[in-house]
Backbone as a chain_set.jsonl record, in Angstrom:
{"seq": "MKRVANTIIAATIAATAMVSAPAYAGGQISISINPQKQEHKDAMKLGLGILSVVKGNVTQNGNGNSAGLGQNGSGNNGVIIQDGNGHTGTLVQNGNNNDHLLLQLGEGTNGHVGQNGNETGATIQFGWK", "coords": {"N": [[-26.761, -6.045, -17.304], [-25.101, -6.565, -19.449], [-24.882, -4.07, -20.588], [-23.492, -2.648, -18.609], [-21.064, -4.052, -18.663], [-20.249, -3.446, -21.29], [-19.897, -0.691, -21.033], [-17.759, -0.592, -19.221], [-15.759, -1.822, -20.758], [-15.55, -0.008, -22.92], [-14.708, 2.289, -21.548], [-12.265, 1.411, -20.57], [-10.812, 1.013, -22.945], [-10.714, 3.645, -23.911], [-9.286, 4.879, -21.833], [-6.878, 3.484, -21.99], [-5.884, 4.36, -24.424], [-5.341, 6.986, -23.752], [-3.332, 6.675, -21.878], [-1.081, 6.22, -23.316], [0.414, 8.481, -23.553], [3.345, 10.643, -23.746], [6.225, 9.857, -21.672], [7.007, 11.982, -20.04], [4.71, 13.365, -19.547], [3.054, 12.615, -17.323], [0.596, 11.895, -14.787], [-2.858, 11.065, -14.018], [-5.824, 9.169, -14.7], [-9.192, 8.808, -13.81], [-11.944, 6.64, -13.507], [-15.235, 6.367, -12.608], [-17.775, 4.163, -11.621], [-21.089, 3.882, -10.919], [-23.713, 2.141, -10.437], [-27.221, 2.603, -10.97], [-29.701, 1.291, -11.204], [-31.351, -1.333, -9.466], [-30.953, -4.004, -10.294], [-28.538, -3.824, -11.636], [-26.866, -2.991, -9.591], [-27.023, -5.261, -7.961], [-25.794, -7.169, -9.63], [-23.191, -6.129, -9.772], [-22.494, -6.24, -7.061], [-22.457, -9.026, -6.682], [-20.351, -9.76, -8.404], [-18.214, -8.35, -7.15], [-18.219, -9.653, -4.71], [-17.373, -12.237, -5.43], [-14.861, -11.561, -6.461], [-13.559, -10.612, -4.128], [-13.359, -12.962, -2.668], [-11.664, -14.469, -4.279], [-9.357, -12.795, -4.707], [-8.948, -11.511, -2.269], [-9.28, -8.792, 0.155], [-7.46, -6.68, -0.005], [-5.035, -6.276, -2.386], [-1.776, -6.092, -3.478], [0.621, -5.387, -5.927], [3.702, -4.612, -6.652], [5.86, -1.799, -5.922], [6.19, 0.482, -3.155], [3.503, 1.01, -2.602], [0.456, 1.983, -0.935], [-2.334, 1.178, 1.028], [-5.571, 1.482, 2.491], [-8.321, 0.202, 4.275], [-11.314, 0.829, 5.708], [-14.053, -0.084, 7.688], [-17.297, 0.377, 8.954], [-20.026, -0.891, 10.17], [-22.461, -3.226, 8.856], [-22.455, -5.905, 6.428], [-20.75, -4.876, 4.512], [-18.499, -4.681, 1.733], [-15.369, -4.298, 0.581], [-12.879, -3.842, -1.882], [-9.55, -3.455, -2.717], [-7.252, -3.105, -5.222], [-3.998, -2.874, -6.231], [-1.784, -2.443, -8.781], [1.321, -2.06, -9.886], [3.494, 0.745, -9.252], [3.879, 2.992, -6.451], [1.242, 3.736, -5.667], [-1.492, 5.198, -3.858], [-4.21, 4.544, -1.842], [-7.461, 4.675, -0.373], [-10.346, 3.28, 1.156], [-13.31, 3.878, 2.645], [-15.989, 2.698, 4.418], [-18.981, 3.428, 5.752], [-21.931, 2.75, 7.64], [-24.36, 0.427, 6.322], [-24.271, -2.358, 3.999], [-22.58, -1.611, 1.804], [-20.652, -1.694, -1.192], [-17.633, -1.751, -2.968], [-15.081, -1.34, -5.449], [-11.754, -0.432, -5.683], [-9.541, 0.055, -8.073], [-6.276, 0.304, -9.003], [-3.939, 1.091, -11.396], [-0.835, 1.022, -13.24], [1.265, 3.73, -12.519], [1.688, 5.681, -9.571], [-0.97, 6.568, -8.758], [-3.634, 8.205, -6.97], [-6.168, 7.665, -4.877], [-9.27, 7.998, -3.185], [-12.068, 6.824, -1.537], [-15.321, 7.171, -0.237], [-18.118, 5.737, 1.382], [-21.533, 5.728, 2.458], [-23.664, 4.059, 3.106], [-25.667, 1.582, 1.7], [-24.547, 1.794, -0.884], [-23.075, 1.224, -4.087], [-20.309, 0.566, -6.175], [-17.497, 1.229, -8.425], [-14.143, 2.249, -8.787], [-11.795, 3.037, -11.121], [-8.457, 3.523, -11.782], [-5.84, 4.892, -13.726], [-2.449, 5.462, -13.87], [0.482, 7.382, -14.763], [3.905, 8.259, -15.281]], "CA": [[-25.39, -6.423, -17.04], [-24.351, -6.436, -20.695], [-24.616, -2.643, -20.775], [-22.434, -2.295, -17.665], [-19.827, -4.628, -19.193], [-19.854, -2.664, -22.462], [-19.41, 0.599, -20.54], [-16.428, -0.824, -18.653], [-14.845, -2.091, -21.865], [-15.336, 1.246, -23.651], [-13.913, 3.176, -20.7], [-10.906, 0.865, -20.51], [-10.171, 1.3, -24.229], [-10.445, 5.087, -23.952], [-8.225, 5.176, -20.875], [-5.643, 2.911, -22.505], [-5.408, 5.261, -25.467], [-4.811, 8.182, -23.101], [-2.136, 6.32, -21.129], [0.047, 6.154, -24.223], [1.05, 9.799, -23.62], [4.783, 10.589, -23.477], [6.591, 9.598, -20.281], [7.134, 13.223, -19.286], [3.397, 13.971, -19.335], [2.66, 12.347, -15.939], [-0.776, 12.161, -14.379], [-3.742, 9.919, -13.828], [-7.212, 9.286, -15.121], [-10.06, 8.005, -12.954], [-13.269, 6.335, -14.029], [-16.111, 5.871, -11.545], [-18.989, 3.485, -12.07], [-22.044, 3.805, -9.824], [-24.983, 1.718, -11.031], [-28.419, 3.173, -10.345], [-30.77, 0.286, -11.155], [-31.081, -2.373, -8.481], [-30.426, -5.211, -10.939], [-27.125, -3.571, -11.937], [-26.179, -3.014, -8.297], [-26.934, -6.663, -7.538], [-24.789, -7.842, -10.461], [-21.882, -5.651, -9.349], [-22.253, -6.804, -5.721], [-22.097, -10.428, -6.869], [-18.998, -9.781, -8.961], [-17.261, -7.923, -6.127], [-18.151, -10.733, -3.724], [-16.517, -13.286, -5.996], [-13.513, -11.001, -6.54], [-12.947, -10.559, -2.796], [-13.024, -14.333, -2.272], [-10.538, -14.92, -5.095], [-8.184, -11.937, -4.563], [-8.829, -10.905, -0.943], [-9.776, -7.426, 0.192], [-6.397, -5.772, -0.435], [-4.005, -6.957, -3.155], [-0.784, -5.145, -3.978], [1.684, -5.944, -6.731], [4.567, -3.507, -7.028], [6.634, -1.207, -4.838], [5.795, 1.798, -2.673], [2.052, 1.159, -2.575], [-0.164, 2.032, 0.383], [-3.778, 1.023, 0.933], [-6.289, 1.384, 3.751], [-9.735, -0.158, 4.159], [-12.011, 0.984, 6.984], [-15.471, -0.42, 7.578], [-18.09, 0.554, 10.162], [-21.377, -1.298, 9.814], [-22.526, -4.634, 8.469], [-22.727, -6.189, 5.029], [-19.872, -4.085, 3.639], [-17.467, -5.406, 1.013], [-14.466, -3.403, -0.118], [-11.741, -4.487, -2.524], [-8.549, -2.543, -3.259], [-6.217, -3.804, -5.989], [-2.974, -1.963, -6.732], [-0.829, -3.128, -9.629], [2.252, -1.032, -10.323], [4.275, 1.349, -8.185], [3.594, 4.315, -5.928], [-0.188, 4.026, -5.534], [-2.066, 5.455, -2.543], [-5.658, 4.402, -1.944], [-8.249, 4.349, 0.814], [-11.77, 3.013, 0.983], [-13.975, 3.946, 3.952], [-17.397, 2.333, 4.289], [-19.788, 3.624, 6.949], [-23.292, 2.295, 7.392], [-24.522, -0.977, 5.952], [-24.504, -2.808, 2.621], [-21.76, -0.913, 0.809], [-19.74, -2.513, -1.997], [-16.846, -0.901, -3.863], [-13.774, -1.763, -5.936], [-10.784, 0.594, -6.057], [-8.533, -0.606, -8.892], [-5.248, 1.271, -9.368], [-3.011, 0.478, -12.347], [0.199, 1.921, -13.739], [2.136, 4.3, -11.499], [1.443, 6.933, -8.873], [-2.342, 7.05, -8.622], [-4.048, 8.623, -5.64], [-7.619, 7.542, -4.879], [-9.909, 7.885, -1.876], [-13.497, 6.623, -1.735], [-16.137, 7.063, 0.964], [-19.503, 5.301, 1.178], [-22.283, 5.963, 3.688], [-24.801, 3.157, 3.289], [-26.398, 1.113, 0.512], [-23.914, 2.309, -2.097], [-22.326, 0.238, -4.859], [-19.57, 1.212, -7.251], [-16.113, 0.872, -8.722], [-13.282, 3.333, -9.244], [-10.653, 2.489, -11.849], [-7.506, 4.6, -12.006], [-4.637, 4.6, -14.489], [-1.481, 6.52, -13.638], [1.745, 7.304, -15.49], [4.89, 9.298, -14.93]], "C": [[-24.533, -6.245, -18.276], [-23.97, -4.977, -20.931], [-23.491, -2.174, -19.859], [-21.094, -2.811, -18.182], [-19.339, -3.837, -20.402], [-19.306, -1.304, -22.055], [-18.006, 0.463, -19.989], [-15.407, -1.041, -19.764], [-14.53, -0.801, -22.625], [-14.464, 2.204, -22.854], [-12.46, 2.715, -20.633], [-10.153, 1.162, -21.81], [-9.806, 2.78, -24.318], [-9.297, 5.449, -23.027], [-6.884, 4.649, -21.375], [-5.053, 3.803, -23.59], [-4.775, 6.504, -24.85], [-3.512, 7.891, -22.353], [-0.907, 6.291, -22.03], [0.716, 7.514, -24.429], [2.541, 9.668, -23.328], [5.072, 10.46, -21.99], [6.657, 10.872, -19.446], [5.789, 13.848, -18.948], [2.914, 13.797, -17.899], [1.199, 12.662, -15.659], [-1.556, 10.896, -14.144], [-5.106, 10.234, -14.391], [-8.019, 8.347, -14.237], [-11.421, 7.848, -13.609], [-14.085, 5.767, -12.873], [-17.374, 5.294, -12.15], [-19.887, 3.322, -10.853], [-23.414, 3.429, -10.382], [-26.183, 2.261, -10.245], [-29.557, 2.155, -10.224], [-30.381, -0.832, -10.201], [-30.497, -3.629, -9.109], [-28.945, -5.045, -11.285], [-26.294, -3.558, -10.654], [-25.978, -4.452, -7.831], [-25.87, -7.421, -8.323], [-23.385, -7.42, -10.042], [-21.522, -6.205, -7.973], [-21.819, -8.262, -5.823], [-20.67, -10.542, -7.399], [-17.943, -9.382, -7.94], [-17.121, -8.967, -5.019], [-17.241, -11.854, -4.182], [-15.068, -12.806, -6.036], [-12.832, -10.981, -5.177], [-12.599, -11.946, -2.271], [-11.762, -14.796, -2.998], [-9.259, -14.128, -4.79], [-7.944, -11.448, -3.137], [-9.293, -9.462, -1.0], [-8.731, -6.39, -0.224], [-5.322, -6.602, -1.125], [-3.067, -5.907, -3.726], [0.301, -5.892, -4.738], [2.525, -4.784, -7.233], [5.292, -2.988, -5.797], [6.067, 0.15, -4.446], [4.304, 2.054, -2.674], [1.557, 1.25, -1.136], [-1.677, 2.017, 0.213], [-4.379, 0.929, 2.326], [-7.756, 1.115, 3.491], [-10.353, -0.065, 5.537], [-13.495, 0.732, 6.796], [-16.141, -0.273, 8.942], [-19.539, 0.273, 9.795], [-21.374, -2.766, 9.442], [-22.839, -4.765, 6.983], [-21.889, -5.385, 4.059], [-18.827, -4.979, 2.99], [-16.637, -4.397, 0.236], [-13.29, -4.172, -0.669], [-10.832, -3.392, -3.079], [-7.492, -3.391, -3.953], [-5.273, -2.739, -6.554], [-1.948, -2.769, -7.517], [0.066, -2.072, -10.266], [2.91, -0.422, -9.105], [3.718, 2.702, -7.747], [2.131, 4.698, -5.826], [-0.534, 4.304, -4.066], [-3.573, 5.367, -2.688], [-6.3, 4.064, -0.619], [-9.699, 4.146, 0.415], [-12.39, 2.962, 2.37], [-15.459, 3.711, 3.735], [-18.074, 2.471, 5.646], [-21.218, 3.226, 6.632], [-23.268, 0.854, 6.916], [-24.65, -1.152, 4.434], [-23.824, -1.955, 1.553], [-20.874, -1.915, 0.091], [-18.979, -1.586, -2.923], [-15.524, -1.57, -4.212], [-12.967, -0.515, -6.238], [-9.644, -0.135, -6.759], [-7.557, 0.448, -9.384], [-4.171, 0.573, -10.195], [-1.989, 1.502, -12.812], [1.077, 2.403, -12.605], [1.534, 5.564, -10.886], [0.022, 7.443, -8.817], [-2.639, 7.363, -7.167], [-5.569, 8.607, -5.624], [-8.175, 7.311, -3.485], [-11.416, 7.856, -2.087], [-14.171, 6.524, -0.377], [-17.553, 6.659, 0.6], [-20.236, 5.397, 2.513], [-23.53, 5.115, 3.847], [-25.521, 2.865, 1.992], [-25.861, 1.697, -0.79], [-23.098, 1.2, -2.759], [-21.57, 0.96, -5.964], [-18.179, 0.649, -7.446], [-15.392, 2.13, -9.188], [-12.048, 2.696, -9.873], [-9.734, 3.655, -12.171], [-6.301, 4.088, -12.776], [-3.675, 5.767, -14.275], [-0.22, 6.299, -14.436], [2.629, 8.451, -15.054], [5.659, 9.723, -16.14]], "O": [[-23.378, -5.829, -18.183], [-22.876, -4.681, -21.411], [-22.633, -1.396, -20.274], [-20.096, -2.091, -18.145], [-18.142, -3.583, -20.529], [-18.355, -0.813, -22.662], [-17.149, 1.306, -20.256], [-14.305, -0.494, -19.709], [-13.37, -0.534, -22.938], [-13.582, 2.856, -23.412], [-11.539, 3.533, -20.638], [-8.977, 1.524, -21.772], [-8.708, 3.125, -24.755], [-8.428, 6.239, -23.395], [-5.859, 5.306, -21.197], [-3.836, 3.975, -23.655], [-3.783, 7.019, -25.368], [-2.676, 8.783, -22.21], [0.216, 6.335, -21.526], [1.495, 7.688, -25.367], [2.962, 8.682, -22.723], [4.281, 10.89, -21.151], [6.383, 10.83, -18.246], [5.731, 14.775, -18.139], [2.408, 14.752, -17.31], [0.637, 13.594, -16.234], [-0.998, 9.8, -14.078], [-5.493, 11.393, -14.541], [-7.59, 7.23, -13.948], [-11.973, 8.786, -14.184], [-13.674, 4.799, -12.234], [-17.963, 5.863, -13.07], [-19.495, 2.696, -9.868], [-24.19, 4.307, -10.759], [-26.15, 2.359, -9.018], [-30.294, 2.166, -9.238], [-29.218, -1.229, -10.137], [-29.627, -4.262, -8.512], [-28.184, -6.011, -11.235], [-25.165, -4.048, -10.629], [-24.9, -4.818, -7.364], [-25.129, -8.222, -7.754], [-22.485, -8.256, -9.964], [-20.379, -6.598, -7.742], [-20.904, -8.683, -5.115], [-19.877, -11.335, -6.892], [-16.886, -10.009, -7.87], [-16.04, -9.145, -4.458], [-16.431, -12.362, -3.407], [-14.154, -13.553, -5.688], [-11.648, -11.301, -5.076], [-11.644, -12.095, -1.508], [-10.897, -15.438, -2.403], [-8.193, -14.722, -4.63], [-6.836, -11.012, -2.823], [-9.655, -8.96, -2.064], [-9.086, -5.332, -0.743], [-4.762, -7.522, -0.528], [-3.501, -4.955, -4.375], [0.833, -6.895, -4.263], [2.112, -4.056, -8.136], [5.333, -3.65, -4.761], [5.532, 0.878, -5.283], [3.879, 3.207, -2.74], [2.155, 0.674, -0.227], [-2.233, 2.732, -0.62], [-3.771, 0.365, 3.235], [-8.364, 1.716, 2.605], [-9.961, -0.8, 6.444], [-14.119, 1.258, 5.874], [-15.619, -0.739, 9.956], [-20.201, 1.108, 9.178], [-20.395, -3.471, 9.685], [-23.407, -3.864, 6.366], [-22.271, -5.224, 2.899], [-18.327, -5.917, 3.611], [-17.144, -3.722, -0.66], [-12.756, -5.058, -0.002], [-11.281, -2.513, -3.816], [-6.906, -4.287, -3.345], [-5.699, -1.825, -7.261], [-1.318, -3.676, -6.973], [-0.39, -1.282, -11.092], [2.886, -1.017, -8.028], [3.163, 3.454, -8.548], [1.806, 5.883, -5.891], [0.056, 3.722, -3.156], [-4.158, 6.028, -3.547], [-5.77, 3.275, 0.163], [-10.202, 4.755, -0.53], [-12.04, 2.103, 3.18], [-16.109, 4.425, 2.971], [-17.776, 1.722, 6.576], [-21.666, 3.35, 5.492], [-22.274, 0.148, 7.088], [-25.065, -0.251, 3.705], [-24.423, -1.624, 0.53], [-20.399, -2.876, 0.697], [-19.572, -0.736, -3.588], [-14.925, -2.267, -3.394], [-13.429, 0.366, -6.963], [-8.874, -0.856, -6.124], [-7.943, 1.378, -10.093], [-3.571, -0.407, -9.754], [-2.246, 2.705, -12.782], [1.581, 1.602, -11.817], [0.954, 6.398, -11.581], [-0.185, 8.656, -8.827], [-1.985, 6.855, -6.256], [-6.203, 9.435, -6.278], [-7.629, 6.533, -2.703], [-11.98, 8.742, -2.728], [-13.657, 5.871, 0.531], [-18.126, 7.168, -0.363], [-19.645, 5.176, 3.57], [-24.384, 5.443, 4.67], [-25.934, 3.775, 1.274], [-26.628, 2.049, -1.686], [-22.511, 0.353, -2.086], [-22.111, 1.854, -6.614], [-17.743, -0.265, -6.746], [-15.96, 2.964, -9.892], [-11.347, 1.912, -9.233], [-10.16, 4.652, -12.755], [-5.801, 2.994, -12.516], [-4.044, 6.925, -14.474], [0.123, 5.162, -14.758], [2.166, 9.466, -14.533], [6.531, 10.587, -16.045]]}, "num_chains": 1, "name": "protein.A"}
């Protein structure tokens, strides 16, 4: 778990440095985390479970955001958080026991995630205009 947390922190620092590009640069950066070891998957599933209880499955803060969450199966947990303006995101979970976080920050990100059974992960996107 400590290694996963360190990876997330390092990725966030790197992405933050890249977001400081001039306003005219525009774009987005996406970071995907897909743990392979079962103990890491279990830790992420627990964290996402707590997050969905605290924040709900879809949380939007800003203007012009659109999010869709589709689930077909059992034991699926999807969380979409959009903070900023102009984000578009979908999360589709087919099969059973999928867990995923789609976190969109800044402005104008576009993210779409599909899971097909027993998958765990997180997608973090930073956008700027």
